[in-house]
Amino acid sequence: MISLKLDRPDLIRTGAYIGGQWITDGPTFKVQNPADGSVVAEVLDGGPELARQAADAAAEAFETWRKALPKTRSDLLRRWFDLVTRHAEDLARLMSLEQGKPLSESRAEIAYGAGYIEWFSEEARRNGGDVIPRNKDGREMFALTEPLGVAAVVTPWNFPNAMIARKMAPAIAAGCTVVGKPAADTPLSALALAALAEEAEFPPGLLNLVPAAHGNARGVVQAWQDDMRVRKLSFTGSTQTGRKLAEAAAPTLKRLSLELGGDAPFIVLDDADLDVALQALKAAKFRNGGQACTAANRVLVHRDVQDAFVARIEALIDGLKVGPATDPEAEIGPLIHQDAVAKVERLVGQAIEAGAQLRRGGRVHPQLGGTFYAPTLLTGVTAEMEISRTEVFGPVIALQTFADEAEAIRMANDTEYGLAAYLFSKDAGRCWRMTRALEFGVVGVNEGLVSTEVAPFGGVKQSGYGREGSIHGLSEYQSLKYVCFGGIGD
Ligand code: NAD
């Protein structure tokens, strides 16, 4: 048994963090461990009033932070990164407590999230805009990068640390100040990051967080939507919510980044290395129990290699260990709550009814029960089934077959989403050809785990717009000021 007790229990914060102060007075909501329903903490249930206070603090701090030297921004983010790294084990335990994922995955997420803080602490010093070759004598021309202003960030429960880090770090590096609302199921990971920001001596108002129960999410975010000083909204979550937020952002014309849902195809061609594809599928499907926007939602296999690949998947599933984060061998944890279990049960049930064959799993885990869903394999799935059109968000492999490259591309693109796609083949020409034809923002070729701070991440179509990570992640929080500087003679 692994203990999830923290060495620094003071990293468990239950208030809102506004203007450098922790506010704890007010109604609360419960944060529960999805593995057993136990209450991890009671957290302040913020509302529009606290959201406005957070925006006030951020707007005031912006007047100073916008002028801070790039080196100052860089150093501050570096101090935050150092503290996150120093307390990584505690942050991982806390994440497993509130989100349920195996500790090894929580550790990986903390390192992944910290990567964004480190990357943007470095990028903060390197983004100077452009000198434009002049088009007339007697003038010089420039495009200066400027911070947008106060940025609001709204994040989901599936990656509760990394989604905060990959939004707040570039915002702060760009010279913005931030207000944020973490997901109601997992606010503690975000609040612990705020505690470490405080320890890193962030100026008051630079980073503000307002937790809220499910019912209050809309009120908090709407207060920021209505606020003209909030110039940017960066959202990660479902497409359904993303659409509502885009609509609500229209009156104030906020700049938006929307990182939304996915329906990733995982294409295995007849010349693929099936062992490489299997290891990639393990990561792309079973990481976080399948609760990822990049999760392989539709496994498309060439019919000639179906039997060989299915046999491998069955062996993989037979060897997978499902369990709570306290189990050192657990590779798959619980789903986030009972509603998520019910959704997976419904999708799997419908697929079977419509003719899919159940090869493994297909129900709640026989020993663990509750929110633990057994790793599942369905073959004979078709594009018409709802399981092929909806984010499953569970450990379910839904396998379809195709006859040739053209059919694989047609099937892969037959979705309203366009976040991640995976492709497996040993033929480089084929890989390039197909990569070009895939209508997705991220393509993994012979790789199942592709997201990193050094590369741009984001979708097309109904998976949203905007990019996070890489040099492009910074521009989401900047505007360009074109300066035409004349009257300087020859
Ligand atoms: P969600 O849309 O229900 O919630 C996301 C966030 O929005 C939460 O903080 C929630 O409290 C808030 N919210 C919900 N309704 C709101 C409203 N009406 N007004 C304002 N805020 C509101 O999504 P979720 O269930 O928390 O997360 C899962 C979804 O996130 C999946 O669709 C997944 O694919 C997506 N996701 C996308 C990415 C990406 O980078 N593209 C990454 C992770 C998760």
mmCIF file of N, CA and C in Angstrom, residues 55-175:
data_model
loop_
_atom_site.group_PDB
_atom_site.id
_atom_site.type_symbol
_atom_site.label_atom_id
_atom_site.label_comp_id
_atom_site.label_asym_id
_atom_site.label_seq_id
_atom_site.Cartn_x
_atom_site.Cartn_y
_atom_site.Cartn_z
ATOM 1 N N ALA A 55 -10.807 39.680 -10.255
ATOM 2 C CA ALA A 55 -10.533 40.506 -11.443
ATOM 3 C C ALA A 55 -9.983 41.873 -11.038
ATOM 4 N N ASP A 56 -10.521 42.443 -9.945
ATOM 5 C CA ASP A 56 -10.000 43.732 -9.451
ATOM 6 C C ASP A 56 -8.512 43.597 -9.113
ATOM 7 N N ALA A 57 -8.195 42.524 -8.365
ATOM 8 C CA ALA A 57 -6.802 42.323 -7.941
ATOM 9 C C ALA A 57 -5.896 42.134 -9.155
ATOM 10 N N ALA A 58 -6.378 41.353 -10.124
ATOM 11 C CA ALA A 58 -5.557 41.081 -11.313
ATOM 12 C C ALA A 58 -5.376 42.351 -12.146
ATOM 13 N N ALA A 59 -6.452 43.165 -12.240
ATOM 14 C CA ALA A 59 -6.371 44.394 -13.041
ATOM 15 C C ALA A 59 -5.375 45.366 -12.403
ATOM 16 N N GLU A 60 -5.399 45.437 -11.066
ATOM 17 C CA GLU A 60 -4.457 46.331 -10.385
ATOM 18 C C GLU A 60 -3.013 45.838 -10.577
ATOM 19 N N ALA A 61 -2.830 44.532 -10.398
ATOM 20 C CA ALA A 61 -1.470 43.972 -10.529
ATOM 21 C C ALA A 61 -0.941 44.122 -11.959
ATOM 22 N N PHE A 62 -1.851 44.125 -12.915
ATOM 23 C CA PHE A 62 -1.422 44.212 -14.320
ATOM 24 C C PHE A 62 -0.673 45.514 -14.591
ATOM 25 N N GLU A 63 -1.075 46.595 -13.916
ATOM 26 C CA GLU A 63 -0.437 47.886 -14.178
ATOM 27 C C GLU A 63 1.062 47.836 -13.904
ATOM 28 N N THR A 64 1.462 47.014 -12.953
ATOM 29 C CA THR A 64 2.894 46.872 -12.660
ATOM 30 C C THR A 64 3.508 45.741 -13.475
ATOM 31 N N TRP A 65 2.787 44.612 -13.512
ATOM 32 C CA TRP A 65 3.378 43.414 -14.133
ATOM 33 C C TRP A 65 3.622 43.608 -15.626
ATOM 34 N N ARG A 66 2.777 44.386 -16.270
ATOM 35 C CA ARG A 66 2.944 44.590 -17.716
ATOM 36 C C ARG A 66 4.291 45.242 -18.019
ATOM 37 N N LYS A 67 4.820 45.992 -17.007
ATOM 38 C CA LYS A 67 6.083 46.698 -17.232
ATOM 39 C C LYS A 67 7.289 45.912 -16.721
ATOM 40 N N ALA A 68 7.024 44.791 -16.061
ATOM 41 C CA ALA A 68 8.147 44.025 -15.475
ATOM 42 C C ALA A 68 9.102 43.572 -16.582
ATOM 43 N N LEU A 69 10.386 43.615 -16.276
ATOM 44 C CA LEU A 69 11.369 43.179 -17.266
ATOM 45 C C LEU A 69 11.165 41.699 -17.583
ATOM 46 N N PRO A 70 11.409 41.322 -18.808
ATOM 47 C CA PRO A 70 11.315 39.902 -19.153
ATOM 48 C C PRO A 70 12.126 39.019 -18.202
ATOM 49 N N LYS A 71 13.280 39.493 -17.793
ATOM 50 C CA LYS A 71 14.109 38.697 -16.871
ATOM 51 C C LYS A 71 13.400 38.528 -15.526
ATOM 52 N N THR A 72 12.705 39.561 -15.095
ATOM 53 C CA THR A 72 11.963 39.470 -13.825
ATOM 54 C C THR A 72 10.869 38.412 -13.936
ATOM 55 N N ARG A 73 10.157 38.414 -15.058
ATOM 56 C CA ARG A 73 9.094 37.414 -15.270
ATOM 57 C C ARG A 73 9.693 36.014 -15.318
ATOM 58 N N SER A 74 10.803 35.937 -16.010
ATOM 59 C CA SER A 74 11.469 34.642 -16.160
ATOM 60 C C SER A 74 11.916 34.094 -14.798
ATOM 61 N N ASP A 75 12.533 34.960 -14.001
ATOM 62 C CA ASP A 75 13.041 34.511 -12.692
ATOM 63 C C ASP A 75 11.901 34.048 -11.787
ATOM 64 N N LEU A 76 10.793 34.773 -11.841
ATOM 65 C CA LEU A 76 9.663 34.424 -10.975
ATOM 66 C C LEU A 76 9.103 33.042 -11.355
ATOM 67 N N LEU A 77 8.938 32.834 -12.660
ATOM 68 C CA LEU A 77 8.433 31.525 -13.102
ATOM 69 C C LEU A 77 9.424 30.426 -12.749
ATOM 70 N N ARG A 78 10.693 30.723 -12.824
ATOM 71 C CA ARG A 78 11.718 29.730 -12.478
ATOM 72 C C ARG A 78 11.613 29.360 -10.991
ATOM 73 N N ARG A 79 11.355 30.356 -10.145
ATOM 74 C CA ARG A 79 11.209 30.044 -8.706
ATOM 75 C C ARG A 79 9.994 29.146 -8.488
ATOM 76 N N TRP A 80 8.922 29.429 -9.219
ATOM 77 C CA TRP A 80 7.703 28.600 -9.117
ATOM 78 C C TRP A 80 8.027 27.175 -9.570
ATOM 79 N N PHE A 81 8.711 27.082 -10.701
ATOM 80 C CA PHE A 81 9.093 25.765 -11.237
ATOM 81 C C PHE A 81 9.932 24.995 -10.208
ATOM 82 N N ASP A 82 10.903 25.685 -9.600
ATOM 83 C CA ASP A 82 11.778 25.010 -8.621
ATOM 84 C C ASP A 82 10.952 24.465 -7.458
ATOM 85 N N LEU A 83 9.974 25.254 -6.992
ATOM 86 C CA LEU A 83 9.157 24.803 -5.852
ATOM 87 C C LEU A 83 8.242 23.649 -6.253
ATOM 88 N N VAL A 84 7.679 23.735 -7.441
ATOM 89 C CA VAL A 84 6.820 22.639 -7.918
ATOM 90 C C VAL A 84 7.652 21.362 -8.001
ATOM 91 N N THR A 85 8.855 21.483 -8.500
ATOM 92 C CA THR A 85 9.726 20.314 -8.643
ATOM 93 C C THR A 85 10.112 19.771 -7.267
ATOM 94 N N ARG A 86 10.408 20.677 -6.348
ATOM 95 C CA ARG A 86 10.799 20.240 -4.996
ATOM 96 C C ARG A 86 9.653 19.510 -4.312
ATOM 97 N N HIS A 87 8.444 19.949 -4.543
ATOM 98 C CA HIS A 87 7.286 19.346 -3.855
ATOM 99 C C HIS A 87 6.468 18.443 -4.778
ATOM 100 N N ALA A 88 7.130 17.947 -5.806
ATOM 101 C CA ALA A 88 6.419 17.154 -6.825
ATOM 102 C C ALA A 88 5.710 15.945 -6.203
ATOM 103 N N GLU A 89 6.361 15.302 -5.253
ATOM 104 C CA GLU A 89 5.755 14.092 -4.698
ATOM 105 C C GLU A 89 4.458 14.424 -3.941
ATOM 106 N N ASP A 90 4.475 15.499 -3.190
ATOM 107 C CA ASP A 90 3.250 15.909 -2.491
ATOM 108 C C ASP A 90 2.148 16.293 -3.482
ATOM 109 N N LEU A 91 2.544 17.019 -4.515
ATOM 110 C CA LEU A 91 1.549 17.437 -5.517
ATOM 111 C C LEU A 91 0.949 16.205 -6.209
ATOM 112 N N ALA A 92 1.789 15.210 -6.437
ATOM 113 C CA ALA A 92 1.299 13.978 -7.083
ATOM 114 C C ALA A 92 0.330 13.234 -6.157
ATOM 115 N N ARG A 93 0.682 13.146 -4.885
ATOM 116 C CA ARG A 93 -0.213 12.457 -3.938
ATOM 117 C C ARG A 93 -1.564 13.151 -3.866
ATOM 118 N N LEU A 94 -1.497 14.489 -3.809
ATOM 119 C CA LEU A 94 -2.740 15.258 -3.722
ATOM 120 C C LEU A 94 -3.602 15.035 -4.963
ATOM 121 N N MET A 95 -2.948 14.981 -6.120
ATOM 122 C CA MET A 95 -3.708 14.759 -7.353
ATOM 123 C C MET A 95 -4.353 13.381 -7.349
ATOM 124 N N SER A 96 -3.608 12.377 -6.911
ATOM 125 C CA SER A 96 -4.193 11.030 -6.861
ATOM 126 C C SER A 96 -5.362 10.987 -5.886
ATOM 127 N N LEU A 97 -5.258 11.743 -4.796
ATOM 128 C CA LEU A 97 -6.350 11.761 -3.809
ATOM 129 C C LEU A 97 -7.633 12.328 -4.403
ATOM 130 N N GLU A 98 -7.519 13.412 -5.149
ATOM 131 C CA GLU A 98 -8.754 14.057 -5.621
ATOM 132 C C GLU A 98 -9.188 13.590 -7.002
ATOM 133 N N GLN A 99 -8.224 13.087 -7.796
ATOM 134 C CA GLN A 99 -8.568 12.718 -9.179
ATOM 135 C C GLN A 99 -8.586 11.205 -9.351
ATOM 136 N N GLY A 100 -7.847 10.482 -8.531
ATOM 137 C CA GLY A 100 -7.898 9.024 -8.533
ATOM 138 C C GLY A 100 -6.852 8.341 -9.384
ATOM 139 N N LYS A 101 -6.124 9.086 -10.211
ATOM 140 C CA LYS A 101 -5.211 8.406 -11.135
ATOM 141 C C LYS A 101 -4.059 7.742 -10.377
ATOM 142 N N PRO A 102 -3.490 6.675 -10.943
ATOM 143 C CA PRO A 102 -2.372 6.007 -10.275
ATOM 144 C C PRO A 102 -1.243 6.994 -9.982
ATOM 145 N N LEU A 103 -0.523 6.738 -8.902
ATOM 146 C CA LEU A 103 0.501 7.688 -8.476
ATOM 147 C C LEU A 103 1.563 7.901 -9.565
ATOM 148 N N SER A 104 1.904 6.837 -10.282
ATOM 149 C CA SER A 104 2.918 6.979 -11.340
ATOM 150 C C SER A 104 2.424 8.002 -12.388
ATOM 151 N N GLU A 105 1.144 7.993 -12.662
ATOM 152 C CA GLU A 105 0.606 8.949 -13.639
ATOM 153 C C GLU A 105 0.546 10.361 -13.070
ATOM 154 N N SER A 106 0.227 10.448 -11.783
ATOM 155 C CA SER A 106 0.220 11.780 -11.167
ATOM 156 C C SER A 106 1.627 12.375 -11.183
ATOM 157 N N ARG A 107 2.616 11.529 -10.884
ATOM 158 C CA ARG A 107 4.006 12.027 -10.925
ATOM 159 C C ARG A 107 4.340 12.521 -12.328
ATOM 160 N N ALA A 108 3.937 11.741 -13.318
ATOM 161 C CA ALA A 108 4.229 12.131 -14.707
ATOM 162 C C ALA A 108 3.525 13.442 -15.044
ATOM 163 N N GLU A 109 2.305 13.624 -14.542
ATOM 164 C CA GLU A 109 1.599 14.870 -14.867
ATOM 165 C C GLU A 109 2.262 16.076 -14.199
ATOM 166 N N ILE A 110 2.730 15.896 -12.968
ATOM 167 C CA ILE A 110 3.393 17.030 -12.299
ATOM 168 C C ILE A 110 4.638 17.440 -13.091
ATOM 169 N N ALA A 111 5.399 16.449 -13.560
ATOM 170 C CA ALA A 111 6.604 16.761 -14.343
ATOM 171 C C ALA A 111 6.216 17.429 -15.667
ATOM 172 N N TYR A 112 5.152 16.932 -16.262
ATOM 173 C CA TYR A 112 4.664 17.483 -17.541
ATOM 174 C C TYR A 112 4.201 18.936 -17.340
ATOM 175 N N GLY A 113 3.430 19.185 -16.296
ATOM 176 C CA GLY A 113 2.953 20.542 -16.008
ATOM 177 C C GLY A 113 4.118 21.468 -15.692
ATOM 178 N N ALA A 114 5.069 20.973 -14.890
ATOM 179 C CA ALA A 114 6.239 21.790 -14.530
ATOM 180 C C ALA A 114 7.027 22.151 -15.784
ATOM 181 N N GLY A 115 7.010 21.254 -16.764
ATOM 182 C CA GLY A 115 7.713 21.510 -18.024
ATOM 183 C C GLY A 115 7.232 22.801 -18.680
ATOM 184 N N TYR A 116 5.936 23.078 -18.582
ATOM 185 C CA TYR A 116 5.396 24.316 -19.169
ATOM 186 C C TYR A 116 5.898 25.538 -18.403
ATOM 187 N N ILE A 117 5.980 25.402 -17.081
ATOM 188 C CA ILE A 117 6.452 26.558 -16.289
ATOM 189 C C ILE A 117 7.915 26.838 -16.642
ATOM 190 N N GLU A 118 8.708 25.774 -16.731
ATOM 191 C CA GLU A 118 10.117 25.955 -17.071
ATOM 192 C C GLU A 118 10.265 26.542 -18.479
ATOM 193 N N TRP A 119 9.542 25.957 -19.411
ATOM 194 C CA TRP A 119 9.646 26.395 -20.816
ATOM 195 C C TRP A 119 9.310 27.882 -20.940
ATOM 196 N N PHE A 120 8.204 28.292 -20.297
ATOM 197 C CA PHE A 120 7.790 29.694 -20.476
ATOM 198 C C PHE A 120 8.636 30.637 -19.636
ATOM 199 N N SER A 121 9.288 30.126 -18.587
ATOM 200 C CA SER A 121 10.249 30.987 -17.883
ATOM 201 C C SER A 121 11.401 31.299 -18.842
ATOM 202 N N GLU A 122 11.707 30.357 -19.727
ATOM 203 C CA GLU A 122 12.775 30.585 -20.705
ATOM 204 C C GLU A 122 12.277 31.466 -21.861
ATOM 205 N N GLU A 123 11.093 31.160 -22.367
ATOM 206 C CA GLU A 123 10.544 31.927 -23.489
ATOM 207 C C GLU A 123 10.281 33.386 -23.127
ATOM 208 N N ALA A 124 10.030 33.650 -21.840
ATOM 209 C CA ALA A 124 9.723 35.019 -21.409
ATOM 210 C C ALA A 124 10.793 36.003 -21.874
ATOM 211 N N ARG A 125 12.033 35.531 -21.980
ATOM 212 C CA ARG A 125 13.137 36.429 -22.323
ATOM 213 C C ARG A 125 13.412 36.504 -23.811
ATOM 214 N N ARG A 126 12.701 35.711 -24.586
ATOM 215 C CA ARG A 126 13.104 35.570 -25.985
ATOM 216 C C ARG A 126 12.082 36.081 -26.967
ATOM 217 N N ASN A 127 11.051 36.755 -26.482
ATOM 218 C CA ASN A 127 9.987 37.082 -27.404
ATOM 219 C C ASN A 127 9.907 38.570 -27.612
ATOM 220 N N GLY A 128 10.696 39.092 -28.537
ATOM 221 C CA GLY A 128 10.822 40.548 -28.667
ATOM 222 C C GLY A 128 10.048 41.171 -29.800
ATOM 223 N N GLY A 129 9.283 40.419 -30.562
ATOM 224 C CA GLY A 129 8.581 40.973 -31.717
ATOM 225 C C GLY A 129 9.471 41.014 -32.944
ATOM 226 N N ASP A 130 9.074 41.831 -33.904
ATOM 227 C CA ASP A 130 9.785 41.844 -35.190
ATOM 228 C C ASP A 130 10.265 43.242 -35.552
ATOM 229 N N VAL A 131 11.402 43.276 -36.225
ATOM 230 C CA VAL A 131 11.812 44.496 -36.935
ATOM 231 C C VAL A 131 11.428 44.248 -38.386
ATOM 232 N N ILE A 132 10.633 45.177 -38.941
ATOM 233 C CA ILE A 132 10.109 44.969 -40.298
ATOM 234 C C ILE A 132 10.937 45.793 -41.281
ATOM 235 N N PRO A 133 11.455 45.170 -42.318
ATOM 236 C CA PRO A 133 12.214 45.958 -43.311
ATOM 237 C C PRO A 133 11.333 47.085 -43.871
ATOM 238 N N ARG A 134 11.825 48.307 -43.830
ATOM 239 C CA ARG A 134 10.965 49.456 -44.158
ATOM 240 C C ARG A 134 10.577 49.462 -45.635
ATOM 241 N N ASN A 135 9.412 50.060 -45.888
ATOM 242 C CA ASN A 135 8.902 50.133 -47.265
ATOM 243 C C ASN A 135 9.039 51.538 -47.858
ATOM 244 N N LYS A 136 9.601 52.464 -47.038
ATOM 245 C CA LYS A 136 9.853 53.825 -47.532
ATOM 246 C C LYS A 136 11.087 54.361 -46.821
ATOM 247 N N ASP A 137 11.769 55.275 -47.465
ATOM 248 C CA ASP A 137 12.900 55.916 -46.790
ATOM 249 C C ASP A 137 12.392 56.758 -45.630
ATOM 250 N N GLY A 138 13.246 56.984 -44.664
ATOM 251 C CA GLY A 138 12.920 57.904 -43.576
ATOM 252 C C GLY A 138 12.045 57.302 -42.489
ATOM 253 N N ARG A 139 11.845 56.033 -42.474
ATOM 254 C CA ARG A 139 11.043 55.406 -41.410
ATOM 255 C C ARG A 139 11.642 54.048 -41.019
ATOM 256 N N GLU A 140 11.318 53.650 -39.791
ATOM 257 C CA GLU A 140 11.624 52.288 -39.344
ATOM 258 C C GLU A 140 10.321 51.673 -38.880
ATOM 259 N N MET A 141 10.214 50.376 -39.008
ATOM 260 C CA MET A 141 8.934 49.722 -38.703
ATOM 261 C C MET A 141 9.133 48.518 -37.780
ATOM 262 N N PHE A 142 8.214 48.412 -36.846
ATOM 263 C CA PHE A 142 8.335 47.364 -35.820
ATOM 264 C C PHE A 142 6.980 46.711 -35.521
ATOM 265 N N ALA A 143 7.025 45.485 -35.057
ATOM 266 C CA ALA A 143 5.837 44.848 -34.455
ATOM 267 C C ALA A 143 6.246 44.466 -33.026
ATOM 268 N N LEU A 144 5.715 45.206 -32.066
ATOM 269 C CA LEU A 144 6.077 44.963 -30.664
ATOM 270 C C LEU A 144 5.077 43.987 -30.040
ATOM 271 N N THR A 145 5.559 43.053 -29.244
ATOM 272 C CA THR A 145 4.626 42.167 -28.539
ATOM 273 C C THR A 145 4.229 42.829 -27.214
ATOM 274 N N GLU A 146 2.935 42.799 -26.934
ATOM 275 C CA GLU A 146 2.449 43.384 -25.678
ATOM 276 C C GLU A 146 1.499 42.404 -25.001
ATOM 277 N N PRO A 147 1.484 42.393 -23.659
ATOM 278 C CA PRO A 147 0.544 41.500 -22.972
ATOM 279 C C PRO A 147 -0.887 41.967 -23.196
ATOM 280 N N LEU A 148 -1.807 40.995 -23.288
ATOM 281 C CA LEU A 148 -3.200 41.355 -23.569
ATOM 282 C C LEU A 148 -3.872 42.089 -22.418
ATOM 283 N N GLY A 149 -3.539 41.664 -21.186
ATOM 284 C CA GLY A 149 -4.225 42.241 -20.018
ATOM 285 C C GLY A 149 -4.524 41.126 -19.038
ATOM 286 N N VAL A 150 -5.656 41.219 -18.350
ATOM 287 C CA VAL A 150 -6.026 40.140 -17.423
ATOM 288 C C VAL A 150 -6.508 38.950 -18.258
ATOM 289 N N ALA A 151 -5.990 37.765 -17.929
ATOM 290 C CA ALA A 151 -6.407 36.545 -18.635
ATOM 291 C C ALA A 151 -7.171 35.654 -17.667
ATOM 292 N N ALA A 152 -8.319 35.139 -18.129
ATOM 293 C CA ALA A 152 -9.083 34.189 -17.311
ATOM 294 C C ALA A 152 -8.825 32.783 -17.835
ATOM 295 N N VAL A 153 -8.583 31.850 -16.924
ATOM 296 C CA VAL A 153 -8.362 30.469 -17.354
ATOM 297 C C VAL A 153 -9.344 29.544 -16.637
ATOM 298 N N VAL A 154 -9.913 28.633 -17.395
ATOM 299 C CA VAL A 154 -10.923 27.702 -16.861
ATOM 300 C C VAL A 154 -10.502 26.296 -17.291
ATOM 301 N N THR A 155 -10.411 25.391 -16.330
ATOM 302 C CA THR A 155 -9.762 24.099 -16.617
ATOM 303 C C THR A 155 -10.623 22.898 -16.192
ATOM 304 N N PRO A 156 -10.354 21.731 -16.777
ATOM 305 C CA PRO A 156 -11.127 20.519 -16.478
ATOM 306 C C PRO A 156 -10.476 19.683 -15.371
ATOM 307 N N TRP A 157 -11.134 18.567 -15.054
ATOM 308 C CA TRP A 157 -10.690 17.739 -13.926
ATOM 309 C C TRP A 157 -9.708 16.647 -14.328
ATOM 310 N N ASN A 158 -9.535 16.408 -15.630
ATOM 311 C CA ASN A 158 -8.758 15.213 -15.986
ATOM 312 C C ASN A 158 -7.248 15.400 -15.881
ATOM 313 N N PHE A 159 -6.781 16.648 -16.083
ATOM 314 C CA PHE A 159 -5.361 16.949 -15.857
ATOM 315 C C PHE A 159 -5.308 18.210 -14.991
ATOM 316 N N PRO A 160 -5.586 18.076 -13.704
ATOM 317 C CA PRO A 160 -5.873 19.254 -12.873
ATOM 318 C C PRO A 160 -4.663 20.133 -12.564
ATOM 319 N N ASN A 161 -3.457 19.580 -12.730
ATOM 320 C CA ASN A 161 -2.265 20.396 -12.526
ATOM 321 C C ASN A 161 -1.795 20.972 -13.862
ATOM 322 N N ALA A 162 -1.622 20.099 -14.837
ATOM 323 C CA ALA A 162 -0.981 20.513 -16.088
ATOM 324 C C ALA A 162 -1.804 21.545 -16.867
ATOM 325 N N MET A 163 -3.129 21.443 -16.782
ATOM 326 C CA MET A 163 -3.933 22.394 -17.562
ATOM 327 C C MET A 163 -3.806 23.810 -16.993
ATOM 328 N N ILE A 164 -3.673 23.901 -15.667
ATOM 329 C CA ILE A 164 -3.443 25.213 -15.039
ATOM 330 C C ILE A 164 -2.063 25.733 -15.453
ATOM 331 N N ALA A 165 -1.048 24.857 -15.345
ATOM 332 C CA ALA A 165 0.326 25.287 -15.631
ATOM 333 C C ALA A 165 0.468 25.734 -17.081
ATOM 334 N N ARG A 166 -0.142 24.982 -18.010
ATOM 335 C CA ARG A 166 0.101 25.318 -19.403
ATOM 336 C C ARG A 166 -0.670 26.541 -19.876
ATOM 337 N N LYS A 167 -1.554 27.061 -19.043
ATOM 338 C CA LYS A 167 -2.208 28.335 -19.352
ATOM 339 C C LYS A 167 -1.569 29.481 -18.561
ATOM 340 N N MET A 168 -1.384 29.248 -17.247
ATOM 341 C CA MET A 168 -0.925 30.371 -16.422
ATOM 342 C C MET A 168 0.532 30.742 -16.722
ATOM 343 N N ALA A 169 1.375 29.733 -16.988
ATOM 344 C CA ALA A 169 2.792 30.051 -17.212
ATOM 345 C C ALA A 169 2.979 30.951 -18.446
ATOM 346 N N PRO A 170 2.377 30.631 -19.600
ATOM 347 C CA PRO A 170 2.579 31.546 -20.735
ATOM 348 C C PRO A 170 1.932 32.908 -20.509
ATOM 349 N N ALA A 171 0.789 32.936 -19.809
ATOM 350 C CA ALA A 171 0.131 34.226 -19.553
ATOM 351 C C ALA A 171 1.073 35.123 -18.744
ATOM 352 N N ILE A 172 1.638 34.571 -17.691
ATOM 353 C CA ILE A 172 2.522 35.356 -16.820
ATOM 354 C C ILE A 172 3.806 35.728 -17.561
ATOM 355 N N ALA A 173 4.323 34.805 -18.356
ATOM 356 C CA ALA A 173 5.541 35.090 -19.133
ATOM 357 C C ALA A 173 5.290 36.249 -20.100
ATOM 358 N N ALA A 174 4.074 36.308 -20.646
ATOM 359 C CA ALA A 174 3.743 37.353 -21.617
ATOM 360 C C ALA A 174 3.527 38.711 -20.952
ATOM 361 N N GLY A 175 3.348 38.712 -19.618
ATOM 362 C CA GLY A 175 3.093 39.969 -18.913
ATOM 363 C C GLY A 175 1.640 40.165 -18.534
#
